PDB file of N, CA and C in Angstrom:
ATOM      1  N   SER A1146     -10.432   9.134   9.769  1.00 75.00           N
ATOM      2  CA  SER A1146      -9.092   8.925   9.682  1.00 75.00           C
ATOM      3  C   SER A1146      -8.642   8.923   8.113  1.00 75.00           C
ATOM      4  N   LEU A1147      -7.414   9.372   7.916  1.00 84.00           N
ATOM      5  CA  LEU A1147      -6.820   9.396   6.543  1.00 84.00           C
ATOM      6  C   LEU A1147      -6.529   8.010   6.014  1.00 84.00           C
ATOM      7  N   TYR A1148      -6.487   7.013   6.885  1.00 89.00           N
ATOM      8  CA  TYR A1148      -6.070   5.635   6.549  1.00 89.00           C
ATOM      9  C   TYR A1148      -7.222   4.727   6.861  1.00 89.00           C
ATOM     10  N   ALA A1149      -8.414   5.046   6.683  1.00 92.00           N
ATOM     11  CA  ALA A1149      -9.617   4.151   6.892  1.00 92.00           C
ATOM     12  C   ALA A1149      -9.917   3.453   5.454  1.00 92.00           C
ATOM     13  N   PRO A1150     -10.522   2.339   5.560  1.00 94.00           N
ATOM     14  CA  PRO A1150     -10.970   1.657   4.392  1.00 94.00           C
ATOM     15  C   PRO A1150     -11.758   2.657   3.473  1.00 94.00           C
ATOM     16  N   GLY A1151     -11.515   2.512   2.187  1.00 95.00           N
ATOM     17  CA  GLY A1151     -12.189   3.478   1.204  1.00 95.00           C
ATOM     18  C   GLY A1151     -11.365   4.659   0.907  1.00 95.00           C
ATOM     19  N   LYS A1152     -10.377   4.975   1.641  1.00 96.00           N
ATOM     20  CA  LYS A1152      -9.500   6.191   1.401  1.00 96.00           C
ATOM     21  C   LYS A1152      -8.456   6.044   0.304  1.00 96.00           C
ATOM     22  N   LEU A1153      -8.240   7.022  -0.483  1.00 97.00           N
ATOM     23  CA  LEU A1153      -7.174   6.977  -1.407  1.00 97.00           C
ATOM     24  C   LEU A1153      -5.820   7.243  -0.866  1.00 97.00           C
ATOM     25  N   VAL A1154      -4.859   6.509  -1.146  1.00 97.00           N
ATOM     26  CA  VAL A1154      -3.469   6.634  -0.789  1.00 97.00           C
ATOM     27  C   VAL A1154      -2.527   6.575  -1.877  1.00 97.00           C
ATOM     28  N   LYS A1155      -1.263   7.020  -1.713  1.00 97.00           N
ATOM     29  CA  LYS A1155      -0.265   6.727  -2.772  1.00 97.00           C
ATOM     30  C   LYS A1155       1.097   6.351  -2.068  1.00 97.00           C
ATOM     31  N   THR A1156       1.937   5.729  -2.787  1.00 97.00           N
ATOM     32  CA  THR A1156       3.199   5.213  -2.166  1.00 97.00           C
ATOM     33  C   THR A1156       4.124   6.459  -2.025  1.00 97.00           C
ATOM     34  N   ARG A1157       4.831   6.373  -0.907  1.00 97.00           N
ATOM     35  CA  ARG A1157       5.861   7.463  -0.627  1.00 97.00           C
ATOM     36  C   ARG A1157       7.122   7.190  -1.367  1.00 97.00           C
ATOM     37  N   LYS A1158       7.448   5.889  -1.733  1.00 96.00           N
ATOM     38  CA  LYS A1158       8.664   5.477  -2.378  1.00 96.00           C
ATOM     39  C   LYS A1158       8.393   4.246  -3.026  1.00 96.00           C
ATOM     40  N   ASP A1159       9.265   3.690  -3.762  1.00 95.00           N
ATOM     41  CA  ASP A1159       9.095   2.364  -4.363  1.00 95.00           C
ATOM     42  C   ASP A1159       8.921   1.295  -3.241  1.00 95.00           C
ATOM     43  N   ILE A1160       8.010   0.421  -3.462  1.00 94.00           N
ATOM     44  CA  ILE A1160       7.733  -0.675  -2.443  1.00 94.00           C
ATOM     45  C   ILE A1160       8.050  -1.958  -3.179  1.00 94.00           C
ATOM     46  N   TYR A1161       8.912  -2.812  -2.566  1.00 91.00           N
ATOM     47  CA  TYR A1161       9.318  -4.013  -3.186  1.00 91.00           C
ATOM     48  C   TYR A1161       8.604  -5.191  -2.367  1.00 91.00           C
ATOM     49  N   SER A1162       8.292  -6.287  -3.171  1.00 87.00           N
ATOM     50  CA  SER A1162       7.824  -7.459  -2.496  1.00 87.00           C
ATOM     51  C   SER A1162       8.965  -8.320  -2.020  1.00 87.00           C
ATOM     52  N   ALA A1163       8.797  -9.484  -1.537  1.00 85.00           N
ATOM     53  CA  ALA A1163       9.838 -10.347  -1.154  1.00 85.00           C
ATOM     54  C   ALA A1163      10.682 -10.756  -2.375  1.00 85.00           C
ATOM     55  N   ASP A1164      10.121 -10.777  -3.530  1.00 83.00           N
ATOM     56  CA  ASP A1164      10.802 -11.061  -4.774  1.00 83.00           C
ATOM     57  C   ASP A1164      11.214  -9.647  -5.362  1.00 83.00           C
ATOM     58  N   PRO A1165      12.444  -9.257  -5.355  1.00 77.00           N
ATOM     59  CA  PRO A1165      12.833  -7.888  -5.859  1.00 77.00           C
ATOM     60  C   PRO A1165      12.457  -7.523  -7.246  1.00 77.00           C
ATOM     61  N   HIS A1166      11.907  -8.550  -7.999  1.00 83.00           N
ATOM     62  CA  HIS A1166      11.445  -8.227  -9.367  1.00 83.00           C
ATOM     63  C   HIS A1166      10.117  -7.568  -9.325  1.00 83.00           C
ATOM     64  N   TYR A1167       9.369  -7.725  -8.235  1.00 87.00           N
ATOM     65  CA  TYR A1167       8.027  -7.074  -8.114  1.00 87.00           C
ATOM     66  C   TYR A1167       8.024  -5.875  -7.211  1.00 87.00           C
ATOM     67  N   LYS A1168       7.629  -4.791  -7.711  1.00 91.00           N
ATOM     68  CA  LYS A1168       7.590  -3.554  -7.009  1.00 91.00           C
ATOM     69  C   LYS A1168       6.463  -2.677  -7.374  1.00 91.00           C
ATOM     70  N   ILE A1169       6.084  -1.704  -6.518  1.00 94.00           N
ATOM     71  CA  ILE A1169       5.107  -0.776  -6.838  1.00 94.00           C
ATOM     72  C   ILE A1169       5.920   0.629  -6.884  1.00 94.00           C
ATOM     73  N   ASN A1170       5.837   1.258  -7.900  1.00 94.00           N
ATOM     74  CA  ASN A1170       6.512   2.504  -8.075  1.00 94.00           C
ATOM     75  C   ASN A1170       6.030   3.663  -7.239  1.00 94.00           C
ATOM     76  N   GLN A1171       6.932   4.438  -6.751  1.00 96.00           N
ATOM     77  CA  GLN A1171       6.653   5.749  -6.047  1.00 96.00           C
ATOM     78  C   GLN A1171       5.485   6.465  -6.698  1.00 96.00           C
ATOM     79  N   GLY A1172       4.532   6.915  -5.854  1.00 96.00           N
ATOM     80  CA  GLY A1172       3.460   7.730  -6.410  1.00 96.00           C
ATOM     81  C   GLY A1172       2.310   6.953  -6.917  1.00 96.00           C
ATOM     82  N   THR A1173       2.311   5.664  -6.880  1.00 96.00           N
ATOM     83  CA  THR A1173       1.275   4.832  -7.356  1.00 96.00           C
ATOM     84  C   THR A1173       0.004   4.952  -6.407  1.00 96.00           C
ATOM     85  N   VAL A1174      -1.165   5.191  -6.931  1.00 97.00           N
ATOM     86  CA  VAL A1174      -2.388   5.418  -6.110  1.00 97.00           C
ATOM     87  C   VAL A1174      -3.090   4.093  -5.977  1.00 97.00           C
ATOM     88  N   GLY A1175      -3.686   4.032  -4.764  1.00 97.00           N
ATOM     89  CA  GLY A1175      -4.484   2.891  -4.441  1.00 97.00           C
ATOM     90  C   GLY A1175      -5.570   3.186  -3.471  1.00 97.00           C
ATOM     91  N   ILE A1176      -6.476   2.244  -3.171  1.00 97.00           N
ATOM     92  CA  ILE A1176      -7.506   2.393  -2.198  1.00 97.00           C
ATOM     93  C   ILE A1176      -7.344   1.433  -1.094  1.00 97.00           C
ATOM     94  N   ILE A1177      -7.506   1.847   0.187  1.00 97.00           N
ATOM     95  CA  ILE A1177      -7.431   1.067   1.282  1.00 97.00           C
ATOM     96  C   ILE A1177      -8.608   0.047   1.383  1.00 97.00           C
ATOM     97  N   LEU A1178      -8.426  -1.230   1.475  1.00 96.00           N
ATOM     98  CA  LEU A1178      -9.438  -2.324   1.508  1.00 96.00           C
ATOM     99  C   LEU A1178      -9.768  -2.566   2.997  1.00 96.00           C
ATOM    100  N   SER A1179      -8.731  -2.673   3.774  1.00 94.00           N
ATOM    101  CA  SER A1179      -8.900  -3.088   5.172  1.00 94.00           C
ATOM    102  C   SER A1179      -7.817  -2.499   6.051  1.00 94.00           C
ATOM    103  N   GLY A1180      -8.033  -2.365   7.231  1.00 89.00           N
ATOM    104  CA  GLY A1180      -6.918  -1.850   8.169  1.00 89.00           C
ATOM    105  C   GLY A1180      -6.205  -2.969   8.917  1.00 89.00           C
ATOM    106  N   PRO A1181      -5.536  -2.570   9.928  1.00 87.00           N
ATOM    107  CA  PRO A1181      -4.773  -3.530  10.743  1.00 87.00           C
ATOM    108  C   PRO A1181      -5.510  -4.764  11.268  1.00 87.00           C
ATOM    109  N   VAL A1182      -4.828  -5.879  11.127  1.00 85.00           N
ATOM    110  CA  VAL A1182      -5.424  -7.181  11.699  1.00 85.00           C
ATOM    111  C   VAL A1182      -4.199  -7.807  12.598  1.00 85.00           C
ATOM    112  N   ASP A1183      -4.629  -8.850  13.309  1.00 87.00           N
ATOM    113  CA  ASP A1183      -3.562  -9.552  14.062  1.00 87.00           C
ATOM    114  C   ASP A1183      -2.409  -9.945  13.253  1.00 87.00           C
ATOM    115  N   GLY A1184      -1.227  -9.559  13.617  1.00 82.00           N
ATOM    116  CA  GLY A1184      -0.017  -9.921  12.944  1.00 82.00           C
ATOM    117  C   GLY A1184       0.352  -8.862  11.931  1.00 82.00           C
ATOM    118  N   TYR A1185      -0.479  -7.870  11.728  1.00 80.00           N
ATOM    119  CA  TYR A1185      -0.165  -6.674  10.886  1.00 80.00           C
ATOM    120  C   TYR A1185      -0.716  -5.419  11.454  1.00 80.00           C
ATOM    121  N   ALA A1186      -0.202  -5.136  12.618  1.00 85.00           N
ATOM    122  CA  ALA A1186      -0.679  -4.024  13.473  1.00 85.00           C
ATOM    123  C   ALA A1186      -0.416  -2.662  12.821  1.00 85.00           C
ATOM    124  N   ASN A1187       0.702  -2.534  12.131  1.00 90.00           N
ATOM    125  CA  ASN A1187       1.019  -1.341  11.418  1.00 90.00           C
ATOM    126  C   ASN A1187       0.839  -1.305   9.907  1.00 90.00           C
ATOM    127  N   HIS A1188      -0.069  -2.171   9.485  1.00 92.00           N
ATOM    128  CA  HIS A1188      -0.238  -2.410   8.016  1.00 92.00           C
ATOM    129  C   HIS A1188      -1.763  -2.245   7.655  1.00 92.00           C
ATOM    130  N   CYS A1189      -1.971  -1.967   6.364  1.00 94.00           N
ATOM    131  CA  CYS A1189      -3.231  -2.055   5.818  1.00 94.00           C
ATOM    132  C   CYS A1189      -3.205  -2.682   4.481  1.00 94.00           C
ATOM    133  N   GLN A1190      -4.318  -3.217   3.992  1.00 95.00           N
ATOM    134  CA  GLN A1190      -4.418  -3.901   2.716  1.00 95.00           C
ATOM    135  C   GLN A1190      -4.849  -2.859   1.583  1.00 95.00           C
ATOM    136  N   VAL A1191      -4.079  -2.621   0.661  1.00 96.00           N
ATOM    137  CA  VAL A1191      -4.289  -1.745  -0.380  1.00 96.00           C
ATOM    138  C   VAL A1191      -4.401  -2.273  -1.780  1.00 96.00           C
ATOM    139  N   HIS A1192      -5.380  -1.930  -2.502  1.00 97.00           N
ATOM    140  CA  HIS A1192      -5.417  -2.229  -3.967  1.00 97.00           C
ATOM    141  C   HIS A1192      -4.941  -1.148  -4.795  1.00 97.00           C
ATOM    142  N   PHE A1193      -3.764  -1.308  -5.425  1.00 96.00           N
ATOM    143  CA  PHE A1193      -3.184  -0.202  -6.204  1.00 96.00           C
ATOM    144  C   PHE A1193      -3.551  -0.329  -7.623  1.00 96.00           C
ATOM    145  N   VAL A1194      -3.679   0.774  -8.307  1.00 93.00           N
ATOM    146  CA  VAL A1194      -4.181   0.901  -9.617  1.00 93.00           C
ATOM    147  C   VAL A1194      -3.255   0.019 -10.554  1.00 93.00           C
ATOM    148  N   ALA A1195      -3.885  -0.751 -11.410  1.00 85.00           N
ATOM    149  CA  ALA A1195      -3.211  -1.664 -12.462  1.00 85.00           C
ATOM    150  C   ALA A1195      -2.514  -2.906 -11.883  1.00 85.00           C
ATOM    151  N   LEU A1196      -2.767  -3.207 -10.631  1.00 87.00           N
ATOM    152  CA  LEU A1196      -2.280  -4.460 -10.028  1.00 87.00           C
ATOM    153  C   LEU A1196      -3.405  -5.435  -9.858  1.00 87.00           C
ATOM    154  N   ALA A1197      -3.136  -6.677 -10.096  1.00 87.00           N
ATOM    155  CA  ALA A1197      -4.183  -7.674 -10.097  1.00 87.00           C
ATOM    156  C   ALA A1197      -4.622  -8.045  -8.597  1.00 87.00           C
ATOM    157  N   GLU A1198      -3.722  -8.014  -7.653  1.00 90.00           N
ATOM    158  CA  GLU A1198      -4.036  -8.311  -6.365  1.00 90.00           C
ATOM    159  C   GLU A1198      -3.603  -7.218  -5.298  1.00 90.00           C
ATOM    160  N   PRO A1199      -4.323  -7.130  -4.204  1.00 94.00           N
ATOM    161  CA  PRO A1199      -4.017  -6.138  -3.134  1.00 94.00           C
ATOM    162  C   PRO A1199      -2.721  -6.503  -2.409  1.00 94.00           C
ATOM    163  N   TRP A1200      -2.106  -5.528  -1.932  1.00 93.00           N
ATOM    164  CA  TRP A1200      -0.819  -5.699  -1.082  1.00 93.00           C
ATOM    165  C   TRP A1200      -1.053  -5.324   0.322  1.00 93.00           C
ATOM    166  N   TRP A1201      -0.415  -5.990   1.277  1.00 93.00           N
ATOM    167  CA  TRP A1201      -0.314  -5.426   2.668  1.00 93.00           C
ATOM    168  C   TRP A1201       0.946  -4.529   2.758  1.00 93.00           C
ATOM    169  N   VAL A1202       0.699  -3.309   3.127  1.00 94.00           N
ATOM    170  CA  VAL A1202       1.797  -2.293   3.210  1.00 94.00           C
ATOM    171  C   VAL A1202       1.781  -1.700   4.517  1.00 94.00           C
ATOM    172  N   ASN A1203       2.928  -1.255   4.976  1.00 94.00           N
ATOM    173  CA  ASN A1203       3.143  -0.586   6.260  1.00 94.00           C
ATOM    174  C   ASN A1203       2.633   0.933   6.102  1.00 94.00           C
ATOM    175  N   PHE A1204       1.968   1.335   7.128  1.00 94.00           N
ATOM    176  CA  PHE A1204       1.551   2.817   6.978  1.00 94.00           C
ATOM    177  C   PHE A1204       2.708   3.788   6.714  1.00 94.00           C
ATOM    178  N   ALA A1205       3.993   3.475   7.001  1.00 95.00           N
ATOM    179  CA  ALA A1205       5.029   4.390   6.756  1.00 95.00           C
ATOM    180  C   ALA A1205       5.390   4.392   5.206  1.00 95.00           C
ATOM    181  N   GLU A1206       4.885   3.407   4.499  1.00 96.00           N
ATOM    182  CA  GLU A1206       5.078   3.271   3.046  1.00 96.00           C
ATOM    183  C   GLU A1206       4.126   4.114   2.175  1.00 96.00           C
ATOM    184  N   ILE A1207       3.051   4.559   2.835  1.00 96.00           N
ATOM    185  CA  ILE A1207       2.005   5.221   2.091  1.00 96.00           C
ATOM    186  C   ILE A1207       1.677   6.627   2.679  1.00 96.00           C
ATOM    187  N   GLU A1208       0.949   7.463   1.905  1.00 96.00           N
ATOM    188  CA  GLU A1208       0.576   8.734   2.413  1.00 96.00           C
ATOM    189  C   GLU A1208      -0.803   9.040   1.729  1.00 96.00           C
ATOM    190  N   PRO A1209      -1.582   9.927   2.408  1.00 96.00           N
ATOM    191  CA  PRO A1209      -2.942  10.252   1.809  1.00 96.00           C
ATOM    192  C   PRO A1209      -2.750  10.922   0.363  1.00 96.00           C
ATOM    193  N   HIS A1210      -3.660  10.487  -0.510  1.00 95.00           N
ATOM    194  CA  HIS A1210      -3.684  10.991  -1.901  1.00 95.00           C
ATOM    195  C   HIS A1210      -4.791  12.053  -1.899  1.00 95.00           C
ATOM    196  N   LEU A1211      -4.439  13.323  -1.741  1.00 84.00           N
ATOM    197  CA  LEU A1211      -5.350  14.431  -1.554  1.00 84.00           C
ATOM    198  C   LEU A1211      -5.710  15.047  -2.820  1.00 84.00           C
TER     199      LEU A1211
END
């Protein structure tokens, strides 16, 4: 799968946190750490380059980084 743990992905567009001052810019590359879990069926945990902590993102917000 293109969205399995260990795969590289990038953001399709800017992704904002609950606080609009924090965002990940479009095209930022990251690595998938884990897949969907209870309560996050359409999400995966991604560690993006230059960010201190991983983010839970919706699969619609990322795409494979080929």
